CSV table of C-alpha atoms in Angstrom, one decimal:
chain,number,residue,atom,x,y,z
A,293,UNK,CA,81.4,91.7,71.8
A,294,UNK,CA,82.0,88.9,74.5
A,295,UNK,CA,85.5,87.7,74.8
A,296,UNK,CA,86.3,84.3,76.2
A,297,UNK,CA,89.4,82.6,77.3
A,298,UNK,CA,91.2,79.1,76.4
A,299,UNK,CA,93.8,77.0,77.2
A,300,UNK,CA,96.6,77.1,74.9
A,301,UNK,CA,96.6,73.6,75.6
A,302,UNK,CA,93.6,72.3,76.5
A,303,UNK,CA,90.1,71.7,74.5
A,304,UNK,CA,87.9,74.5,73.3
A,305,UNK,CA,86.8,74.8,77.1
A,306,UNK,CA,86.7,78.5,77.1
A,307,UNK,CA,86.5,80.4,80.9
A,308,UNK,CA,85.5,84.1,81.5
A,309,UNK,CA,88.4,87.1,82.0
A,310,UNK,CA,87.6,87.1,85.5
A,311,UNK,CA,87.7,83.8,85.6
A,312,UNK,CA,91.4,83.4,83.7
A,313,UNK,CA,92.9,86.0,86.1
A,314,UNK,CA,91.8,83.9,89.0
A,315,UNK,CA,93.1,80.8,87.9
A,316,UNK,CA,96.6,82.3,86.5
A,317,UNK,CA,96.9,79.2,84.8
A,318,UNK,CA,94.7,76.6,83.3
A,319,UNK,CA,94.8,73.3,84.7
A,320,UNK,CA,96.4,71.3,81.6
A,321,UNK,CA,99.3,74.0,82.6
A,322,UNK,CA,98.6,76.1,79.3
A,323,UNK,CA,98.3,79.8,79.0
A,324,UNK,CA,95.1,81.5,78.9
A,325,UNK,CA,94.6,83.3,75.3
A,326,UNK,CA,92.2,85.1,74.3
A,327,UNK,CA,89.5,83.4,71.7
A,328,UNK,CA,89.3,86.6,69.4
A,329,UNK,CA,91.2,89.9,69.5
A,330,UNK,CA,89.2,92.5,70.3
A,331,UNK,CA,89.7,95.5,67.6
A,332,UNK,CA,90.9,98.7,68.5
A,333,UNK,CA,87.2,100.6,67.4
A,334,UNK,CA,88.3,103.8,69.0
A,335,UNK,CA,89.4,106.5,66.2
A,336,UNK,CA,93.2,107.5,67.0
A,337,UNK,CA,92.1,110.8,67.3
A,338,UNK,CA,89.5,110.6,69.8
A,339,UNK,CA,92.7,108.7,72.2
A,340,UNK,CA,94.9,111.3,71.6
A,341,UNK,CA,92.6,113.5,73.8
A,342,UNK,CA,92.6,110.5,76.5
A,343,UNK,CA,94.4,110.7,79.8
A,344,UNK,CA,96.3,107.4,80.6
A,345,UNK,CA,93.4,105.9,82.9
A,346,UNK,CA,91.0,106.9,79.7
A,347,UNK,CA,93.0,105.3,77.3
A,348,UNK,CA,93.5,102.1,79.8
A,349,UNK,CA,89.6,101.8,80.0
A,350,UNK,CA,89.3,101.7,76.3
A,351,UNK,CA,91.5,99.1,75.7
A,352,UNK,CA,91.1,96.9,78.7
A,353,UNK,CA,86.6,97.2,78.9
A,354,UNK,CA,87.6,94.9,75.3
A,355,UNK,CA,89.4,92.2,76.4
A,356,UNK,CA,88.3,92.3,80.0
A,357,UNK,CA,84.4,91.8,79.1
A,358,UNK,CA,82.8,90.2,82.3
A,359,UNK,CA,83.9,93.5,84.9
A,360,UNK,CA,81.5,96.0,84.5
A,361,UNK,CA,82.4,99.5,83.6
A,362,UNK,CA,82.0,100.3,87.7
A,363,UNK,CA,84.3,97.8,88.3
A,364,UNK,CA,87.3,98.0,85.8
A,365,UNK,CA,87.2,102.2,86.1
A,366,UNK,CA,87.2,101.5,90.1
A,367,UNK,CA,90.4,99.4,89.2
A,368,UNK,CA,92.3,101.5,86.8
A,369,UNK,CA,91.4,105.0,89.2
A,370,UNK,CA,92.9,102.4,92.0
A,371,UNK,CA,96.4,101.5,90.4
A,372,UNK,CA,97.4,104.2,88.4
A,373,UNK,CA,97.3,106.9,90.9
A,374,UNK,CA,99.8,109.1,93.2
A,375,UNK,CA,102.6,105.8,93.3
A,376,UNK,CA,103.0,107.5,89.6
A,377,UNK,CA,105.3,110.2,89.6
A,378,UNK,CA,103.8,111.5,86.5
A,379,UNK,CA,100.5,112.4,85.6
A,380,UNK,CA,100.9,110.9,82.2
A,381,UNK,CA,101.7,107.9,84.2
A,382,UNK,CA,104.2,106.4,81.0
A,383,UNK,CA,105.3,109.7,79.5
A,384,UNK,CA,108.0,109.3,75.6
A,385,UNK,CA,111.3,111.4,75.8
A,386,UNK,CA,113.2,111.7,72.3
A,387,UNK,CA,117.1,110.9,72.2
A,388,UNK,CA,119.4,110.1,69.6
A,389,UNK,CA,115.9,110.3,67.0
A,390,UNK,CA,114.0,107.6,69.2
A,391,UNK,CA,110.7,108.2,71.5
A,392,UNK,CA,111.6,106.3,74.4
A,393,UNK,CA,108.5,104.9,76.5
A,394,UNK,CA,109.6,105.9,79.5
A,395,UNK,CA,107.7,102.7,81.9
A,396,UNK,CA,109.4,103.2,85.3
A,397,UNK,CA,107.9,106.1,87.0
A,398,UNK,CA,105.9,103.9,89.0
A,399,UNK,CA,106.7,102.4,92.4
A,400,UNK,CA,109.5,100.2,91.7
A,401,UNK,CA,110.9,101.5,89.3
A,402,UNK,CA,110.4,99.1,87.1
A,403,UNK,CA,108.0,99.0,84.1
A,404,UNK,CA,106.1,95.8,86.1
A,405,UNK,CA,104.5,98.7,87.8
A,406,UNK,CA,103.0,99.5,85.2
A,407,UNK,CA,100.5,95.7,85.4
A,408,UNK,CA,101.0,94.4,88.3
A,409,UNK,CA,99.8,98.1,90.1
A,410,UNK,CA,96.0,97.4,89.0
A,411,UNK,CA,96.5,93.3,89.3
A,412,UNK,CA,96.0,92.9,92.8
A,413,UNK,CA,92.4,95.0,91.8
A,414,UNK,CA,91.5,92.4,89.3
A,415,UNK,CA,92.8,89.9,91.0
A,416,UNK,CA,89.6,90.5,94.5
A,417,UNK,CA,87.7,91.9,91.7
A,418,UNK,CA,87.8,88.5,90.1
A,419,UNK,CA,87.8,86.2,93.3
A,420,UNK,CA,84.3,88.4,94.7
A,421,UNK,CA,82.8,88.1,91.0
A,422,UNK,CA,83.5,84.2,91.0
A,423,UNK,CA,83.0,83.6,95.5
A,424,UNK,CA,86.5,81.9,95.6
A,425,UNK,CA,86.1,81.1,99.4
A,426,UNK,CA,89.8,80.2,99.5
A,427,UNK,CA,92.4,82.9,99.9
A,428,UNK,CA,94.5,83.4,97.1
A,429,UNK,CA,98.4,82.9,98.1
A,430,UNK,CA,100.0,84.7,94.4
A,431,UNK,CA,103.2,82.4,93.9
A,432,UNK,CA,105.9,84.5,91.6
A,433,UNK,CA,109.1,83.7,90.7
A,434,UNK,CA,110.7,86.8,89.2
A,435,UNK,CA,113.9,87.9,88.1
A,436,UNK,CA,114.4,90.8,89.3
A,437,UNK,CA,112.0,93.2,88.4
A,438,UNK,CA,108.2,91.4,89.0
A,439,UNK,CA,108.9,90.3,92.7
A,440,UNK,CA,108.8,93.9,94.4
A,441,UNK,CA,106.3,95.6,91.7
A,442,UNK,CA,103.8,92.4,92.9
A,443,UNK,CA,105.1,92.9,96.8
A,444,UNK,CA,104.3,96.4,96.5
A,445,UNK,CA,100.8,95.3,94.9
A,446,UNK,CA,99.7,92.9,96.9
A,447,UNK,CA,101.5,94.3,100.2
A,448,UNK,CA,98.3,93.9,102.6
A,449,UNK,CA,95.5,93.2,100.2
A,450,UNK,CA,92.7,91.2,102.8
A,451,UNK,CA,92.5,87.6,100.9
A,452,UNK,CA,96.0,87.3,99.4
A,453,UNK,CA,99.3,86.5,100.7
A,454,UNK,CA,102.5,86.5,98.1
A,455,UNK,CA,105.3,84.1,98.1
A,456,UNK,CA,108.2,85.3,95.4
A,457,UNK,CA,111.2,83.5,94.8
A,458,UNK,CA,114.1,85.1,92.8
A,459,UNK,CA,117.7,83.8,92.0
A,460,UNK,CA,120.0,84.5,95.8
A,461,UNK,CA,123.1,85.3,92.9
A,462,UNK,CA,121.1,86.1,89.8
A,463,UNK,CA,119.8,90.3,90.2
A,464,UNK,CA,120.8,93.2,91.2
A,465,UNK,CA,122.2,94.8,94.9
A,466,UNK,CA,119.3,97.2,94.2
A,467,UNK,CA,116.8,95.1,93.1
A,468,UNK,CA,117.8,91.9,96.0
A,469,UNK,CA,117.1,95.2,98.4
A,470,UNK,CA,113.5,96.3,97.3
A,471,UNK,CA,113.1,93.3,98.1
A,472,UNK,CA,113.8,92.2,101.2
A,473,UNK,CA,113.0,95.1,102.5
A,474,UNK,CA,109.2,94.8,101.8
A,475,UNK,CA,106.4,95.7,104.6
A,476,UNK,CA,103.3,93.5,104.5
A,477,UNK,CA,101.6,91.0,106.7
A,478,UNK,CA,101.4,89.1,104.2
A,479,UNK,CA,105.0,89.2,101.5
A,480,UNK,CA,107.1,86.6,101.7
A,481,UNK,CA,110.5,86.6,99.9
A,482,UNK,CA,112.9,83.5,99.7
A,483,UNK,CA,116.2,83.2,97.7
A,484,UNK,CA,116.8,80.0,96.1
A,485,UNK,CA,120.6,78.9,94.7
A,486,UNK,CA,119.9,78.1,91.0
A,487,UNK,CA,118.9,81.0,88.3
A,488,UNK,CA,115.6,82.5,87.1
A,489,UNK,CA,114.8,79.1,85.1
A,490,UNK,CA,115.0,77.0,88.2
A,491,UNK,CA,112.8,79.1,90.2
A,492,UNK,CA,110.0,79.6,86.8
A,493,UNK,CA,110.2,75.8,86.7
A,494,UNK,CA,109.8,75.2,90.2
A,495,UNK,CA,106.8,77.4,90.2
A,496,UNK,CA,105.2,75.7,87.2
A,497,UNK,CA,105.0,72.8,88.5
A,498,UNK,CA,104.0,73.6,91.8
A,499,UNK,CA,100.7,75.3,89.8
A,500,UNK,CA,100.3,71.7,87.9
A,501,UNK,CA,100.7,69.3,91.4
A,502,UNK,CA,97.3,68.0,92.1
A,503,UNK,CA,98.7,66.7,95.4
A,504,UNK,CA,99.6,70.1,96.6
A,505,UNK,CA,96.9,72.0,95.1
A,506,UNK,CA,94.3,69.4,96.8
A,507,UNK,CA,95.9,70.8,100.5
A,508,UNK,CA,96.0,73.4,99.8
A,509,UNK,CA,92.0,73.6,99.5
A,510,UNK,CA,92.3,71.9,102.4
A,511,UNK,CA,93.8,74.5,104.1
A,512,UNK,CA,91.7,76.7,102.7
A,513,UNK,CA,94.6,78.4,100.0
A,514,UNK,CA,94.5,78.1,96.2
A,515,UNK,CA,97.0,79.5,94.2
A,516,UNK,CA,97.3,82.2,91.7
A,517,UNK,CA,99.9,83.9,90.1
A,518,UNK,CA,101.7,87.6,89.3
A,519,UNK,CA,103.7,86.5,86.2
A,520,UNK,CA,103.4,87.6,82.9
A,521,UNK,CA,101.5,83.9,82.2
A,522,UNK,CA,98.9,85.6,84.4
A,523,UNK,CA,96.5,86.9,81.2
A,524,UNK,CA,95.9,89.6,84.0
A,525,UNK,CA,99.5,91.2,83.5
A,526,UNK,CA,99.7,91.2,79.8
A,527,UNK,CA,96.4,93.0,79.2
A,528,UNK,CA,97.6,96.2,80.9
A,529,UNK,CA,100.4,95.9,79.1
A,530,UNK,CA,99.1,96.5,75.9
A,531,UNK,CA,97.7,99.6,76.9
A,532,UNK,CA,101.2,101.6,77.7
A,533,UNK,CA,101.6,100.7,73.7
A,534,UNK,CA,97.9,102.2,72.4
A,535,UNK,CA,98.4,105.2,74.8
A,536,UNK,CA,102.3,106.1,73.3
A,537,UNK,CA,101.4,105.7,69.2
A,538,UNK,CA,98.1,108.4,70.4
A,539,UNK,CA,100.5,110.7,72.1
A,540,UNK,CA,103.1,110.5,69.2
A,541,UNK,CA,100.3,111.7,67.2
A,542,UNK,CA,98.8,114.1,69.8
A,543,UNK,CA,101.6,115.8,69.5
A,544,UNK,CA,102.4,116.1,65.8
A,545,UNK,CA,105.0,113.7,66.3
A,546,UNK,CA,103.9,111.4,63.8
A,547,UNK,CA,100.1,111.0,61.4
A,548,UNK,CA,97.1,109.8,61.9
A,549,UNK,CA,97.8,105.4,60.6
A,550,UNK,CA,101.4,106.2,60.0
A,551,UNK,CA,103.5,102.6,60.8
A,552,UNK,CA,105.4,102.6,63.4
A,553,UNK,CA,108.0,100.1,64.5
A,554,UNK,CA,108.2,98.9,68.8
A,555,UNK,CA,111.7,97.9,70.2
A,556,UNK,CA,111.5,95.8,73.1
A,557,UNK,CA,114.3,94.2,75.6
A,558,UNK,CA,113.3,91.0,76.0
A,559,UNK,CA,113.1,88.0,78.7
A,560,UNK,CA,109.5,86.1,79.3
A,561,UNK,CA,108.3,87.5,76.1
A,562,UNK,CA,105.1,89.0,77.8
A,563,UNK,CA,106.2,93.0,76.9
A,564,UNK,CA,106.5,92.7,73.7
A,565,UNK,CA,103.7,90.0,73.2
A,566,UNK,CA,101.0,93.3,73.9
A,567,UNK,CA,103.1,94.5,71.7
A,568,UNK,CA,102.0,92.4,69.2
A,569,UNK,CA,97.8,92.3,70.6
A,570,UNK,CA,98.2,95.6,70.4
A,571,UNK,CA,99.0,95.3,66.8
A,572,UNK,CA,96.8,92.5,66.3
A,573,UNK,CA,93.9,95.1,67.5
A,574,UNK,CA,94.6,97.4,64.6
A,575,UNK,CA,97.7,99.7,66.7
A,576,UNK,CA,99.8,100.7,62.8
A,577,UNK,CA,102.7,98.9,63.5
A,578,UNK,CA,105.1,98.0,61.1
A,579,UNK,CA,108.4,95.7,63.7
A,580,UNK,CA,108.0,94.4,66.2
A,581,UNK,CA,111.9,94.6,67.2
A,582,UNK,CA,112.9,91.5,69.9
A,583,UNK,CA,116.0,92.9,71.8
A,584,UNK,CA,118.0,90.3,73.8
A,585,UNK,CA,121.1,90.3,75.5
A,586,UNK,CA,123.8,87.6,75.5
A,587,UNK,CA,120.7,84.8,76.3
A,588,UNK,CA,120.5,84.7,72.9
A,589,UNK,CA,118.0,82.6,73.0
A,590,UNK,CA,115.1,84.1,70.8
A,591,UNK,CA,117.3,85.9,68.6
A,592,UNK,CA,118.2,82.0,67.9
A,593,UNK,CA,114.6,80.6,67.5
A,594,UNK,CA,113.5,84.1,65.0
A,595,UNK,CA,116.9,83.4,62.4
A,596,UNK,CA,116.3,78.9,62.9
A,597,UNK,CA,112.8,78.3,63.7
A,598,UNK,CA,114.6,76.6,66.7
A,599,UNK,CA,113.4,77.0,70.6
A,600,UNK,CA,116.4,75.2,72.2
A,601,UNK,CA,117.3,75.7,76.1
A,602,UNK,CA,120.2,73.8,76.0
A,603,UNK,CA,123.1,76.3,76.0
A,604,UNK,CA,124.6,77.9,79.0
A,605,UNK,CA,123.2,80.2,81.5
A,606,UNK,CA,124.6,83.9,81.3
A,607,UNK,CA,124.9,86.5,83.8
A,608,UNK,CA,124.7,90.1,82.6
A,609,UNK,CA,124.2,93.4,83.8
A,610,UNK,CA,120.5,93.4,82.7
A,611,UNK,CA,118.9,90.7,85.0
A,612,UNK,CA,115.3,90.7,83.7
A,613,UNK,CA,116.0,89.2,80.4
A,614,UNK,CA,118.4,86.3,81.9
A,615,UNK,CA,116.7,83.6,80.7
A,616,UNK,CA,116.2,80.4,78.3
A,617,UNK,CA,113.2,79.3,79.1
A,618,UNK,CA,110.7,82.3,77.6
A,619,UNK,CA,106.9,81.4,78.4
A,620,UNK,CA,104.8,84.0,76.9
A,621,UNK,CA,106.6,83.0,73.8
A,622,UNK,CA,103.9,79.8,74.2
A,623,UNK,CA,100.7,82.4,73.0
A,624,UNK,CA,102.3,83.2,70.0
A,625,UNK,CA,103.2,79.5,69.0
A,626,UNK,CA,99.4,78.9,69.1
A,627,UNK,CA,98.8,81.5,66.6
A,628,UNK,CA,101.2,80.0,65.0
A,629,UNK,CA,99.9,76.7,65.1
A,630,UNK,CA,96.0,78.2,63.9
A,631,UNK,CA,94.7,78.0,67.5
A,632,UNK,CA,95.8,74.2,67.6
A,633,UNK,CA,95.9,73.0,71.3
A,634,UNK,CA,97.6,69.8,70.5
A,635,UNK,CA,100.4,71.2,68.3
A,636,UNK,CA,100.9,73.7,71.2
A,637,UNK,CA,101.0,71.4,74.2
A,638,UNK,CA,103.7,68.5,71.7
A,639,UNK,CA,105.8,71.6,70.9
A,640,UNK,CA,106.1,72.3,75.0
A,641,UNK,CA,105.9,68.8,76.0
A,642,UNK,CA,109.3,68.6,73.7
A,643,UNK,CA,111.0,71.8,75.4
A,644,UNK,CA,110.1,70.2,78.9
A,645,UNK,CA,111.0,67.2,78.4
A,646,UNK,CA,114.3,67.2,75.6
A,647,UNK,CA,115.0,71.0,75.6
A,648,UNK,CA,114.1,72.1,72.2
A,649,UNK,CA,111.5,72.1,69.4
A,650,UNK,CA,110.6,73.3,65.7
A,651,UNK,CA,108.5,74.9,64.4
A,652,UNK,CA,107.2,74.2,60.9
A,653,UNK,CA,108.4,76.5,57.5
A,654,UNK,CA,104.8,77.6,57.6
A,655,UNK,CA,104.6,78.5,60.9
A,656,UNK,CA,108.0,80.0,60.6
A,657,UNK,CA,106.9,82.2,57.5
A,658,UNK,CA,104.0,83.8,60.3
A,659,UNK,CA,106.7,85.6,62.1
A,660,UNK,CA,107.0,88.0,59.7
A,661,UNK,CA,105.7,91.1,61.8
A,662,UNK,CA,109.2,90.1,64.2
A,663,UNK,CA,112.6,91.1,63.7
A,664,UNK,CA,115.3,89.7,66.5
A,665,UNK,CA,119.0,90.4,67.5
A,666,UNK,CA,121.0,90.0,70.6
A,667,UNK,CA,123.5,92.8,72.1
A,668,UNK,CA,126.9,91.7,73.7
A,669,UNK,CA,127.9,93.0,76.9
A,670,UNK,CA,130.7,95.3,75.4
A,671,UNK,CA,128.3,96.4,72.9
A,672,UNK,CA,125.3,97.3,75.8
A,673,UNK,CA,127.7,99.6,77.6
A,674,UNK,CA,128.3,101.3,74.8
A,675,UNK,CA,124.6,102.0,73.5
A,676,UNK,CA,124.5,103.3,77.5
A,677,UNK,CA,127.0,105.5,76.5
A,678,UNK,CA,126.1,106.7,73.6
A,679,UNK,CA,123.2,107.6,74.5
A,680,UNK,CA,123.8,109.5,77.3
A,681,UNK,CA,126.8,111.0,75.3
A,682,UNK,CA,125.5,111.5,72.1
A,683,UNK,CA,122.2,112.0,73.4
A,684,UNK,CA,122.0,113.5,77.0
A,685,UNK,CA,120.0,110.5,78.3
A,686,UNK,CA,120.7,108.3,81.0
A,687,UNK,CA,119.1,104.0,80.0
A,688,UNK,CA,119.7,101.4,82.4
A,689,UNK,CA,120.9,98.0,80.1
A,690,UNK,CA,117.3,96.8,79.6
A,691,UNK,CA,116.7,99.7,77.9
A,692,UNK,CA,120.5,99.7,76.4
A,693,UNK,CA,120.1,95.9,75.0
A,694,UNK,CA,117.3,97.5,73.2
A,695,UNK,CA,118.8,100.9,71.9
A,696,UNK,CA,121.6,98.5,70.3
A,697,UNK,CA,120.1,95.9,69.1
A,698,UNK,CA,117.8,99.3,66.9
A,699,UNK,CA,120.8,100.6,65.4
A,700,UNK,CA,121.2,96.7,64.2
A,701,UNK,CA,118.1,96.7,62.5
A,702,UNK,CA,119.0,100.1,61.0
A,703,UNK,CA,121.9,99.3,59.3
A,704,UNK,CA,121.0,95.8,58.3
A,705,UNK,CA,116.7,97.4,56.8
A,706,UNK,CA,117.9,100.6,56.1
A,707,UNK,CA,114.0,101.4,57.9
A,708,UNK,CA,113.6,104.9,59.0
A,709,UNK,CA,110.2,104.4,60.6
A,710,UNK,CA,109.6,106.0,63.5
A,711,UNK,CA,110.7,103.7,66.5
A,712,UNK,CA,109.7,103.4,69.9
A,713,UNK,CA,111.6,101.9,72.7
A,714,UNK,CA,110.8,100.6,75.7
A,715,UNK,CA,112.5,102.1,78.8
A,716,UNK,CA,112.0,98.7,80.9
A,717,UNK,CA,113.7,100.1,84.0
A,718,UNK,CA,115.3,103.5,85.7
A,719,UNK,CA,118.7,103.5,86.1
A,720,UNK,CA,119.0,103.4,89.0
A,721,UNK,CA,117.8,100.3,89.4
A,722,UNK,CA,121.2,99.4,88.1
A,723,UNK,CA,123.7,102.1,89.4
A,724,UNK,CA,126.8,100.5,89.3
A,725,UNK,CA,126.4,99.0,85.7
A,726,UNK,CA,125.6,102.5,84.1
A,727,UNK,CA,128.1,104.5,85.8
A,728,UNK,CA,131.0,101.9,84.7
A,729,UNK,CA,130.0,102.5,81.1
A,730,UNK,CA,130.1,105.7,81.0
A,731,UNK,CA,133.1,106.9,83.5
A,732,UNK,CA,135.7,104.5,85.1
A,733,UNK,CA,136.5,106.6,87.8
A,734,UNK,CA,133.1,105.6,89.9
A,735,UNK,CA,134.4,101.7,91.0
A,736,UNK,CA,135.3,102.2,94.6
A,737,UNK,CA,132.0,103.8,95.1
A,738,UNK,CA,129.7,101.4,97.6
A,739,UNK,CA,125.7,100.5,95.7
A,740,UNK,CA,124.2,103.8,97.2
A,741,UNK,CA,127.3,105.8,96.4
A,742,UNK,CA,126.9,105.2,93.1
A,743,UNK,CA,123.1,106.5,93.2
A,744,UNK,CA,124.8,110.1,94.1
A,745,UNK,CA,127.1,109.9,91.5
A,746,UNK,CA,124.7,108.7,89.1
A,747,UNK,CA,122.0,112.1,90.8
A,748,UNK,CA,124.5,114.1,90.3
A,749,UNK,CA,125.5,113.5,86.6
A,750,UNK,CA,122.0,113.4,85.2
A,751,UNK,CA,120.5,115.7,87.0
A,752,UNK,CA,117.5,113.5,87.7
A,753,UNK,CA,116.6,113.4,91.5
A,754,UNK,CA,116.9,110.0,92.9
A,755,UNK,CA,113.0,107.9,93.0
A,756,UNK,CA,111.9,107.0,96.3
A,757,UNK,CA,111.9,103.5,95.8
A,758,UNK,CA,115.7,103.9,95.8
A,759,UNK,CA,116.6,107.3,98.8
A,760,UNK,CA,113.8,104.9,101.1
A,761,UNK,CA,115.7,101.6,101.0
A,762,UNK,CA,119.3,102.8,102.3
A,763,UNK,CA,118.3,102.5,106.0
A,764,UNK,CA,115.6,100.2,105.8
A,765,UNK,CA,116.0,96.8,107.4
A,766,UNK,CA,115.8,93.3,105.8
A,767,UNK,CA,112.7,91.8,106.9
A,768,UNK,CA,113.2,88.7,104.6
A,769,UNK,CA,115.8,86.5,105.0
A,770,UNK,CA,115.4,82.6,103.8
A,771,UNK,CA,117.3,80.5,101.8
A,772,UNK,CA,116.6,77.1,99.8
A,773,UNK,CA,117.2,74.7,97.3
A,774,UNK,CA,115.2,75.3,94.4
A,775,UNK,CA,113.9,71.6,95.2
A,776,UNK,CA,113.4,72.2,98.7
A,777,UNK,CA,110.7,75.7,97.0
A,778,UNK,CA,107.3,73.5,97.4
A,779,UNK,CA,107.8,73.1,101.4
A,780,UNK,CA,108.9,75.9,101.7
A,781,UNK,CA,105.1,77.1,101.1
A,782,UNK,CA,103.6,74.7,102.8
A,783,UNK,CA,105.9,75.8,105.4
A,784,UNK,CA,105.2,79.6,105.3
A,785,UNK,CA,100.9,78.5,105.0
A,786,UNK,CA,101.8,76.6,107.5
A,787,UNK,CA,99.8,72.9,106.3
A,788,UNK,CA,103.2,71.4,107.3
């Protein structure tokens, strides 16, 4: 079955998977969605015998139907190699009666590596397939992890440049150090004096700026995206949910066909949307548990059916979730409207202009697959402590939000189906928050002193991604206001 892609806000025009990846965002501002979600027609007992790379091919080939087998397998093998510190790529750790799906074994020790290791290869293959004449400029806003993972993937990839914007005071010290020390002649990092939503909005506006697009084209450039708004980011994320289920069957932890719950710490909604697509493919998932931090816009949406970004933006210990505009939710909204792009566009316009939208009771009834809740900062610290002192396992604050919300779900529902928690970052990325949750005796240590203390406490070696930035020089120090982001892009590209 050929799968084509159309915009959540457009007409019935369709594009191939490779063109959707190359564009990143539709010209009408919408996100590309598959015209139909393909079924996973490989038996679980067969998937259970497969490597991560083999599973990736089975899942991704169902979505990326205009890639040849040779092209797709080449992309997969280049992505999931020795950059990961485990052959399993996404191993599962059992603690406190739940299964933690470790998605942080890649080059930048966060789950973004799972998709951003392959996106550059998908992108350059897509450019060849579509005879793209321009140099591709990857334009990305990051709340902490996407930026570094994208730069690590695209660094020195021929025919590409990557420009990353991040909130100057809205990421952890380790996250910032990872970004500003990034090597690569084609990589650019810019801090902004605003929050993630300011950066993301400005990036979306640049994508939709026809005048800027014309200037870029005349200078030999075209924009594409490495954010999860790019379908080339989303499809690889579906893989690890399928792999996790098959692994649990292989290891005798669940029976083939048994339903599981999936718990995902959620900011931009891409990671949990990938789990939703996995369920649509036929993976036996019961509940998709959406875990928010104190920026509880998604919790309020699932509770009320009203998405309202008009609220205080809170900086938390889980900065990758400090988001008030969850871009990927638009893909779910599109499904809830019955694939009505006009209705979806109206709702998104309402969000853009008035700061909120409401869905109908009929649409709200279709959210029964989801459960939403949130954790306060205190509850996040408690979850880190409980998981370590109760299960001997150290988790980062984002994973802790998911663990805390899962406990609330258990108390509310009594549903004891096996649960897989997406563990989205290494605790080494957020050492101060983790160590402060475990003890008050580490407050005087600097960030790398905390790294060593965590290593001693957890008996887990310091990841290479952290070790190599101890003494790495700062290579990027540009900071601009959000309003000046377009000027910064043109300055970087030399088209002033």
